[in-house]
mmCIF file of N, CA and C in Angstrom:
data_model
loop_
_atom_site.group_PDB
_atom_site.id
_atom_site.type_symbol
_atom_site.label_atom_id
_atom_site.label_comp_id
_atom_site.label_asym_id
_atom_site.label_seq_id
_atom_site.Cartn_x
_atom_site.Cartn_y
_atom_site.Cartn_z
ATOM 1 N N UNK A 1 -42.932 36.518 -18.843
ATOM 2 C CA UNK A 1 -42.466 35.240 -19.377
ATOM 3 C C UNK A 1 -41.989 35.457 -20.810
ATOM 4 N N UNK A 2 -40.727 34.929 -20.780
ATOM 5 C CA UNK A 2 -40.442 35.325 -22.449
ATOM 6 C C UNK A 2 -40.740 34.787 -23.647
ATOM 7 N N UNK A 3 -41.363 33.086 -23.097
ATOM 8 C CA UNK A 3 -42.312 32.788 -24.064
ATOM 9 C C UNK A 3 -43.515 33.295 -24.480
ATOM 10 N N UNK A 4 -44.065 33.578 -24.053
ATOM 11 C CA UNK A 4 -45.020 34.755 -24.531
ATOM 12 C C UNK A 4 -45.041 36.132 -24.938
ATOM 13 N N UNK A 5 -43.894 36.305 -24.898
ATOM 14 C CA UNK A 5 -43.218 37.560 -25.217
ATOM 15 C C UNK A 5 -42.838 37.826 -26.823
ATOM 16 N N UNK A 6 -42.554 36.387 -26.795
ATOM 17 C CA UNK A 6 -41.395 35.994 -27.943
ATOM 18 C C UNK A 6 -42.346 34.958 -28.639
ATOM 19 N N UNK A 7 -43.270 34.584 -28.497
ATOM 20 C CA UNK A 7 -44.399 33.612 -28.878
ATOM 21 C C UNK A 7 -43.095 32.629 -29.346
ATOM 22 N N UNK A 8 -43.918 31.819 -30.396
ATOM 23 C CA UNK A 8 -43.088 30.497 -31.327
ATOM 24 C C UNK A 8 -41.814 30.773 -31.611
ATOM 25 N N UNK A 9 -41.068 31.892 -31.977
ATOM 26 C CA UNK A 9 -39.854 32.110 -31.883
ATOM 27 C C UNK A 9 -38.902 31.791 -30.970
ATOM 28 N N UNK A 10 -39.102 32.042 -29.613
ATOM 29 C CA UNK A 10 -38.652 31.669 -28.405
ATOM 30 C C UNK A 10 -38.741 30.195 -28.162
ATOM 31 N N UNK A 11 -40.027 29.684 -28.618
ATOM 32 C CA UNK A 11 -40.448 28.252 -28.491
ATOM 33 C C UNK A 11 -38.883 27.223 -29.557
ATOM 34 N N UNK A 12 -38.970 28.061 -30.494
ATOM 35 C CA UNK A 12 -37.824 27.171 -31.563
ATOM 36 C C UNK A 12 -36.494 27.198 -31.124
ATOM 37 N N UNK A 13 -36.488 28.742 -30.745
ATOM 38 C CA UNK A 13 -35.016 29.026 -30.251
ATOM 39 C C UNK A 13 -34.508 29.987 -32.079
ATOM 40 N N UNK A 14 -34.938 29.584 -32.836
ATOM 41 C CA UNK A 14 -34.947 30.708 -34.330
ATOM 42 C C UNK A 14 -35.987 32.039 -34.435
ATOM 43 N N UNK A 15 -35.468 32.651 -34.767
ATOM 44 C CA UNK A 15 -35.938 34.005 -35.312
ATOM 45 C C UNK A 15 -36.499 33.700 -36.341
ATOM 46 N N UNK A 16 -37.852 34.326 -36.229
ATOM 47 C CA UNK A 16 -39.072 34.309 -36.861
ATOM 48 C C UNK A 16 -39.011 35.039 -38.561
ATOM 49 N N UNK A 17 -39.065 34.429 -39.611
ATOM 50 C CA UNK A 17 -38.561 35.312 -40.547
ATOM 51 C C UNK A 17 -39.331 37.108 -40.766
ATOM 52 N N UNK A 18 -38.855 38.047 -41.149
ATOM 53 C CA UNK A 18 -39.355 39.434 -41.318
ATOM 54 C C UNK A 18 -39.777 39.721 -42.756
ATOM 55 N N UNK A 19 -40.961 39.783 -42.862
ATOM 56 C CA UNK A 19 -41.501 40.000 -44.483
ATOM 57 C C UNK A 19 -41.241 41.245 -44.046
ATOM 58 N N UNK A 20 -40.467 42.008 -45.349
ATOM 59 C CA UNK A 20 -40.639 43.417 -45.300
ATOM 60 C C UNK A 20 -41.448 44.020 -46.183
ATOM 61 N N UNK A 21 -41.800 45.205 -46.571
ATOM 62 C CA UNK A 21 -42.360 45.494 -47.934
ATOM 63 C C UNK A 21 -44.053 46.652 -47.345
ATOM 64 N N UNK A 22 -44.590 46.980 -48.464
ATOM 65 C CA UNK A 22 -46.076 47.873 -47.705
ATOM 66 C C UNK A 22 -46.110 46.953 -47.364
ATOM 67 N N UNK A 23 -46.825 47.715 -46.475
ATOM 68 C CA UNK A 23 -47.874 47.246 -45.336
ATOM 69 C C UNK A 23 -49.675 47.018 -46.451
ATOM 70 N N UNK A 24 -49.431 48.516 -46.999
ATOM 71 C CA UNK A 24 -50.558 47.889 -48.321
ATOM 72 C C UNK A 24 -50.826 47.085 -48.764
ATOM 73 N N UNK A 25 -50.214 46.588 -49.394
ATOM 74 C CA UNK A 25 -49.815 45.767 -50.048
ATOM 75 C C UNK A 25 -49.630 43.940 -49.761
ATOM 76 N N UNK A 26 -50.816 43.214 -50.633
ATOM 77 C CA UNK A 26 -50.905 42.019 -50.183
ATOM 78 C C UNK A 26 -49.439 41.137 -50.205
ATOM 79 N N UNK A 27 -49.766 40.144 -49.433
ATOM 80 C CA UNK A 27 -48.289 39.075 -49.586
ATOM 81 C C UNK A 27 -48.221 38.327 -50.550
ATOM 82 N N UNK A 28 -47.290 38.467 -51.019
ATOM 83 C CA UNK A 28 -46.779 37.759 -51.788
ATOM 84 C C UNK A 28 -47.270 35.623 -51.685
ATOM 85 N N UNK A 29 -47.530 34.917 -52.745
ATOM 86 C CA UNK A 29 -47.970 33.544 -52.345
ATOM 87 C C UNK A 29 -46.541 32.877 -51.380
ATOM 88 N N UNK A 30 -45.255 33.490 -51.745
ATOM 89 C CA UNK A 30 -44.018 32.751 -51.183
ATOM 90 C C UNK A 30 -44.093 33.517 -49.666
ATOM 91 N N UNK A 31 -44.225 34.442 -49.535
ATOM 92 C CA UNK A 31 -44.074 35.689 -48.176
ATOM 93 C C UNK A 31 -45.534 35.042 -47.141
ATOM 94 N N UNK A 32 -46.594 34.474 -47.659
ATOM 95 C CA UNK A 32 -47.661 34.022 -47.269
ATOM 96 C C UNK A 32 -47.362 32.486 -46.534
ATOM 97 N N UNK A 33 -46.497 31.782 -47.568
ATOM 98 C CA UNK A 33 -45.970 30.826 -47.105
ATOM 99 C C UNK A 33 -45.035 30.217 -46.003
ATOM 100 N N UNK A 34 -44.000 31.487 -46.265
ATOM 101 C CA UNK A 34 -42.995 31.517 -45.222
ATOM 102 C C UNK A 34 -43.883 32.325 -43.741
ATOM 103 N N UNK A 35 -44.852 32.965 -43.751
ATOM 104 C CA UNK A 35 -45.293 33.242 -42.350
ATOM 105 C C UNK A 35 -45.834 32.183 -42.002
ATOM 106 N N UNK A 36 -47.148 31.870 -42.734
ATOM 107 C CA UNK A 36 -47.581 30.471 -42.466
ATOM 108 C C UNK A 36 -46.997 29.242 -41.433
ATOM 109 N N UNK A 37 -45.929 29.159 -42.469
ATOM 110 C CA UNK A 37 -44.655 28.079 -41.683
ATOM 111 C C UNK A 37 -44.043 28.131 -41.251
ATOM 112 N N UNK A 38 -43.631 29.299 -40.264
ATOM 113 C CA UNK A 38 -42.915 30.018 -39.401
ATOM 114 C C UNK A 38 -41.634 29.775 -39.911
ATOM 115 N N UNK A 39 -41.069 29.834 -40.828
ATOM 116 C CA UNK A 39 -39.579 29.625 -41.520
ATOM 117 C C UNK A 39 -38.717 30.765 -40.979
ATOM 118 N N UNK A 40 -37.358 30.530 -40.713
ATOM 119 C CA UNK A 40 -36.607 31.639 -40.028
ATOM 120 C C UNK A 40 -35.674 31.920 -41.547
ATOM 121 N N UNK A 41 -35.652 33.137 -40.889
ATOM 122 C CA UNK A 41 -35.146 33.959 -42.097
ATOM 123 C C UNK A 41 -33.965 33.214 -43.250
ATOM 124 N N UNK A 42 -32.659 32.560 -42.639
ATOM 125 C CA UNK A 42 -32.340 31.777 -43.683
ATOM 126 C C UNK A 42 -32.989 30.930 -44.606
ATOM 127 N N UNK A 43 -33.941 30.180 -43.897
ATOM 128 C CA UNK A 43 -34.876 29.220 -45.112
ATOM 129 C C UNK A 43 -35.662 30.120 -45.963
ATOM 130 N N UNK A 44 -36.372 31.627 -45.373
ATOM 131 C CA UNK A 44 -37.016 32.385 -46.214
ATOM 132 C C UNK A 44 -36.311 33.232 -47.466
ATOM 133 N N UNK A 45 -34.790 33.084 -47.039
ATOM 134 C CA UNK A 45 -33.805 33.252 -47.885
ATOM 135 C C UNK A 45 -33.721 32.788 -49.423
ATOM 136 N N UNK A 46 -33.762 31.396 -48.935
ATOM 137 C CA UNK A 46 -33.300 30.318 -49.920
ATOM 138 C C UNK A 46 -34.376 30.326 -50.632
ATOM 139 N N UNK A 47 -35.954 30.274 -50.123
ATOM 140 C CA UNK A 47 -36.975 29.911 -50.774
ATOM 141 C C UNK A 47 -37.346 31.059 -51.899
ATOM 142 N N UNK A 48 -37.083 32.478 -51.442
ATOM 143 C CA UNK A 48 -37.468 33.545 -51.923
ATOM 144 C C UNK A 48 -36.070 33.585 -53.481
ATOM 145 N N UNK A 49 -35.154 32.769 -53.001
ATOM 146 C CA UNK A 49 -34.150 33.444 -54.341
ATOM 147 C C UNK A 49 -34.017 32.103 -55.591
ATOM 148 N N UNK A 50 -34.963 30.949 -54.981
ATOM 149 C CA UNK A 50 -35.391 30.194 -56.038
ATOM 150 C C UNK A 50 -36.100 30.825 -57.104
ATOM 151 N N UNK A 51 -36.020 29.873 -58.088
ATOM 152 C CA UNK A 51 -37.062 30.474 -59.542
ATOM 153 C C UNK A 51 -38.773 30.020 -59.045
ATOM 154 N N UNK A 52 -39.253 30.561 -59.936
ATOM 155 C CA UNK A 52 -40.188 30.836 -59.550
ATOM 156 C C UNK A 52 -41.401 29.182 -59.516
ATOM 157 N N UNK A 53 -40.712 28.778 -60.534
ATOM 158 C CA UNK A 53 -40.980 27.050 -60.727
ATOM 159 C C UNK A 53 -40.652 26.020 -59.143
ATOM 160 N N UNK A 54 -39.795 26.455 -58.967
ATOM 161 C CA UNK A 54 -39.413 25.573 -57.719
ATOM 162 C C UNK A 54 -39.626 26.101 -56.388
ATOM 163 N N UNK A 55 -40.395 27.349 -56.101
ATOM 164 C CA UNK A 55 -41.085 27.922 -55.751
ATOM 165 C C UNK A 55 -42.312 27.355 -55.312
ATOM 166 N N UNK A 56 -43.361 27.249 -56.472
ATOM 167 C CA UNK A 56 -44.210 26.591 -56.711
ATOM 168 C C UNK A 56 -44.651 24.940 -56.587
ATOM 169 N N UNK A 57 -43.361 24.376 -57.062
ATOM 170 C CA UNK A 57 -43.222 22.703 -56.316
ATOM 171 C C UNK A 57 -43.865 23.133 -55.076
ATOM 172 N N UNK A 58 -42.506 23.743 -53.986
ATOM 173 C CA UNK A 58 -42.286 23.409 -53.086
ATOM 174 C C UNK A 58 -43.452 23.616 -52.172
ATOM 175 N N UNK A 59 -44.201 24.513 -52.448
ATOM 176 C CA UNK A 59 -45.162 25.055 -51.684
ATOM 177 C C UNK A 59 -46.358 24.427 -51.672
ATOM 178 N N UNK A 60 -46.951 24.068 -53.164
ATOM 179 C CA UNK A 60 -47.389 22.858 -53.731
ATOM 180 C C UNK A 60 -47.423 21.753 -52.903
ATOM 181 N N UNK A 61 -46.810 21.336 -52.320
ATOM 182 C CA UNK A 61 -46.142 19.874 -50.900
ATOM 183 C C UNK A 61 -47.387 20.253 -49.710
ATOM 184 N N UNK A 62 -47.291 21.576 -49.416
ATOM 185 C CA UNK A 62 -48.116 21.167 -48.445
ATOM 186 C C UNK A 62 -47.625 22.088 -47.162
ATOM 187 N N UNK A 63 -48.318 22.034 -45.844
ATOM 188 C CA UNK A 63 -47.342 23.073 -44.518
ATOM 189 C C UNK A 63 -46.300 22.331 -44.183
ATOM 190 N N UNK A 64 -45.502 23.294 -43.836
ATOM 191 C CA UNK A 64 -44.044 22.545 -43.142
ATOM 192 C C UNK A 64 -44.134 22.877 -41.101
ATOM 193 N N UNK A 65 -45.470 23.493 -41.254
ATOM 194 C CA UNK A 65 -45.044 23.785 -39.242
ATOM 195 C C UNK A 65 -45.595 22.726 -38.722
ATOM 196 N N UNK A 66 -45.614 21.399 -39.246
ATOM 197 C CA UNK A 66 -46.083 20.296 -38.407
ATOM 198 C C UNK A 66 -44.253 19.921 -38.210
ATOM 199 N N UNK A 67 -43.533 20.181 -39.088
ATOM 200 C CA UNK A 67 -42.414 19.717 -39.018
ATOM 201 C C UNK A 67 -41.441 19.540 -37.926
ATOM 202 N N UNK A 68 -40.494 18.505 -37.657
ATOM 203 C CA UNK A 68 -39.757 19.411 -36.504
ATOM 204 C C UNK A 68 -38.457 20.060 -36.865
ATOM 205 N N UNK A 69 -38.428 20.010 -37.911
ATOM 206 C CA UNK A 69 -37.058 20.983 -38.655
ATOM 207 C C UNK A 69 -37.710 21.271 -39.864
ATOM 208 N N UNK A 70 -38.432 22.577 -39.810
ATOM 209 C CA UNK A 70 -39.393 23.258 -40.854
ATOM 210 C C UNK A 70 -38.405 23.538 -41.742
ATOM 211 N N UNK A 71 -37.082 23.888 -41.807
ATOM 212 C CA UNK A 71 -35.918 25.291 -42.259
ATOM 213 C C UNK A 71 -35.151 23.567 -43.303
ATOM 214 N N UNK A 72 -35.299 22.445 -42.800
ATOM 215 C CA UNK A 72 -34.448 21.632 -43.345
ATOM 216 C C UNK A 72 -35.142 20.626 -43.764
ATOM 217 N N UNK A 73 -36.933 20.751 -43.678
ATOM 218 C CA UNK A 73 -37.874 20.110 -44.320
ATOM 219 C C UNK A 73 -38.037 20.780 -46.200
ATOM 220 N N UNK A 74 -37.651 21.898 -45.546
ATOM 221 C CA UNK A 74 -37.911 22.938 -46.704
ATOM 222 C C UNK A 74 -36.817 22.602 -47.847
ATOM 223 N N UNK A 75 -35.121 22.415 -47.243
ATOM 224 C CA UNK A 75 -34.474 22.553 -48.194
ATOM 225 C C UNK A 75 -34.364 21.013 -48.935
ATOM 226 N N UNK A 76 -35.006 20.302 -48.419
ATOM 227 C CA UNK A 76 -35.281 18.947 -49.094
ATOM 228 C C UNK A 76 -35.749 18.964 -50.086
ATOM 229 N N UNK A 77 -36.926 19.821 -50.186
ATOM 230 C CA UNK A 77 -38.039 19.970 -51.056
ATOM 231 C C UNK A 77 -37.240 20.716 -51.928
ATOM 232 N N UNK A 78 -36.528 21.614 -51.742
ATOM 233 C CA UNK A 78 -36.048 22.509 -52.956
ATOM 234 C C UNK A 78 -34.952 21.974 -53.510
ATOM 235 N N UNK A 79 -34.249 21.013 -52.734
ATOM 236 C CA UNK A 79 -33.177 19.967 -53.765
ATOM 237 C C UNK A 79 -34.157 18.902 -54.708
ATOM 238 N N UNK A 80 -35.086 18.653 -54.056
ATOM 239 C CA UNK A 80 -35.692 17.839 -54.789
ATOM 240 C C UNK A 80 -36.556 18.556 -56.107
ATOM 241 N N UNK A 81 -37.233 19.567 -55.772
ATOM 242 C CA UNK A 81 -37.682 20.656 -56.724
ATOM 243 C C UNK A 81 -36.484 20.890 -57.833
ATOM 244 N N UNK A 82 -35.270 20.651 -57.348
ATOM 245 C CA UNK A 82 -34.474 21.497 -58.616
ATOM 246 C C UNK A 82 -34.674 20.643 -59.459
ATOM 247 N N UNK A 83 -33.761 18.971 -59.255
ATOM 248 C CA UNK A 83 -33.906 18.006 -60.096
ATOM 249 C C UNK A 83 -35.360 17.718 -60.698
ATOM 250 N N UNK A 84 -36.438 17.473 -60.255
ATOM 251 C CA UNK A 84 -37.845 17.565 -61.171
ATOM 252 C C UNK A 84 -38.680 16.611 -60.150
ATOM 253 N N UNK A 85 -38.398 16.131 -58.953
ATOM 254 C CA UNK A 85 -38.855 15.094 -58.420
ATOM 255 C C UNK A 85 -40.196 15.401 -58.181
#
């Protein structure tokens, strides 16, 4: 079955984002976040090349995998993060 194959990825129909980096080496609070919230790699994109302030908002908010558009829950938060909301 390829849902189980493919766990939650398959379930969304998005690709699961890929932290790269050691394996040693703990995650990062943003890399922690984006697994957490199963964010597909474009949203882990966007979130990772914010400053480090709006970063922090955003994550600050709370989980996004209750969401049903985690990837466009996210970029709300970071338009809203830029301006100061």
């Amino acid at each position: 079955n390829d849902l189980n194959r493919f766990g939650n990825a398959a379930a969304t129909g998005a690709p699961p984002a890929i932290v790269a980096g050691d394996p040693d080496k703990p995650l990062s609070e943003v890399d922690k976040f984006i697994l957490d919230n199963r964010l597909d790699q474009n949203a882990a994109s966007q979130l990772r090349g914010e400053k480090e302030d709006v970063q922090k908002t955003v994550m600050s908010q709370g989980p996004l995998v209750n969401c049903r558009n985690p990837g466009g829950a996210l970029m709300s938060r970071i338009r809203a993060a830029r301006v100061g909301q």
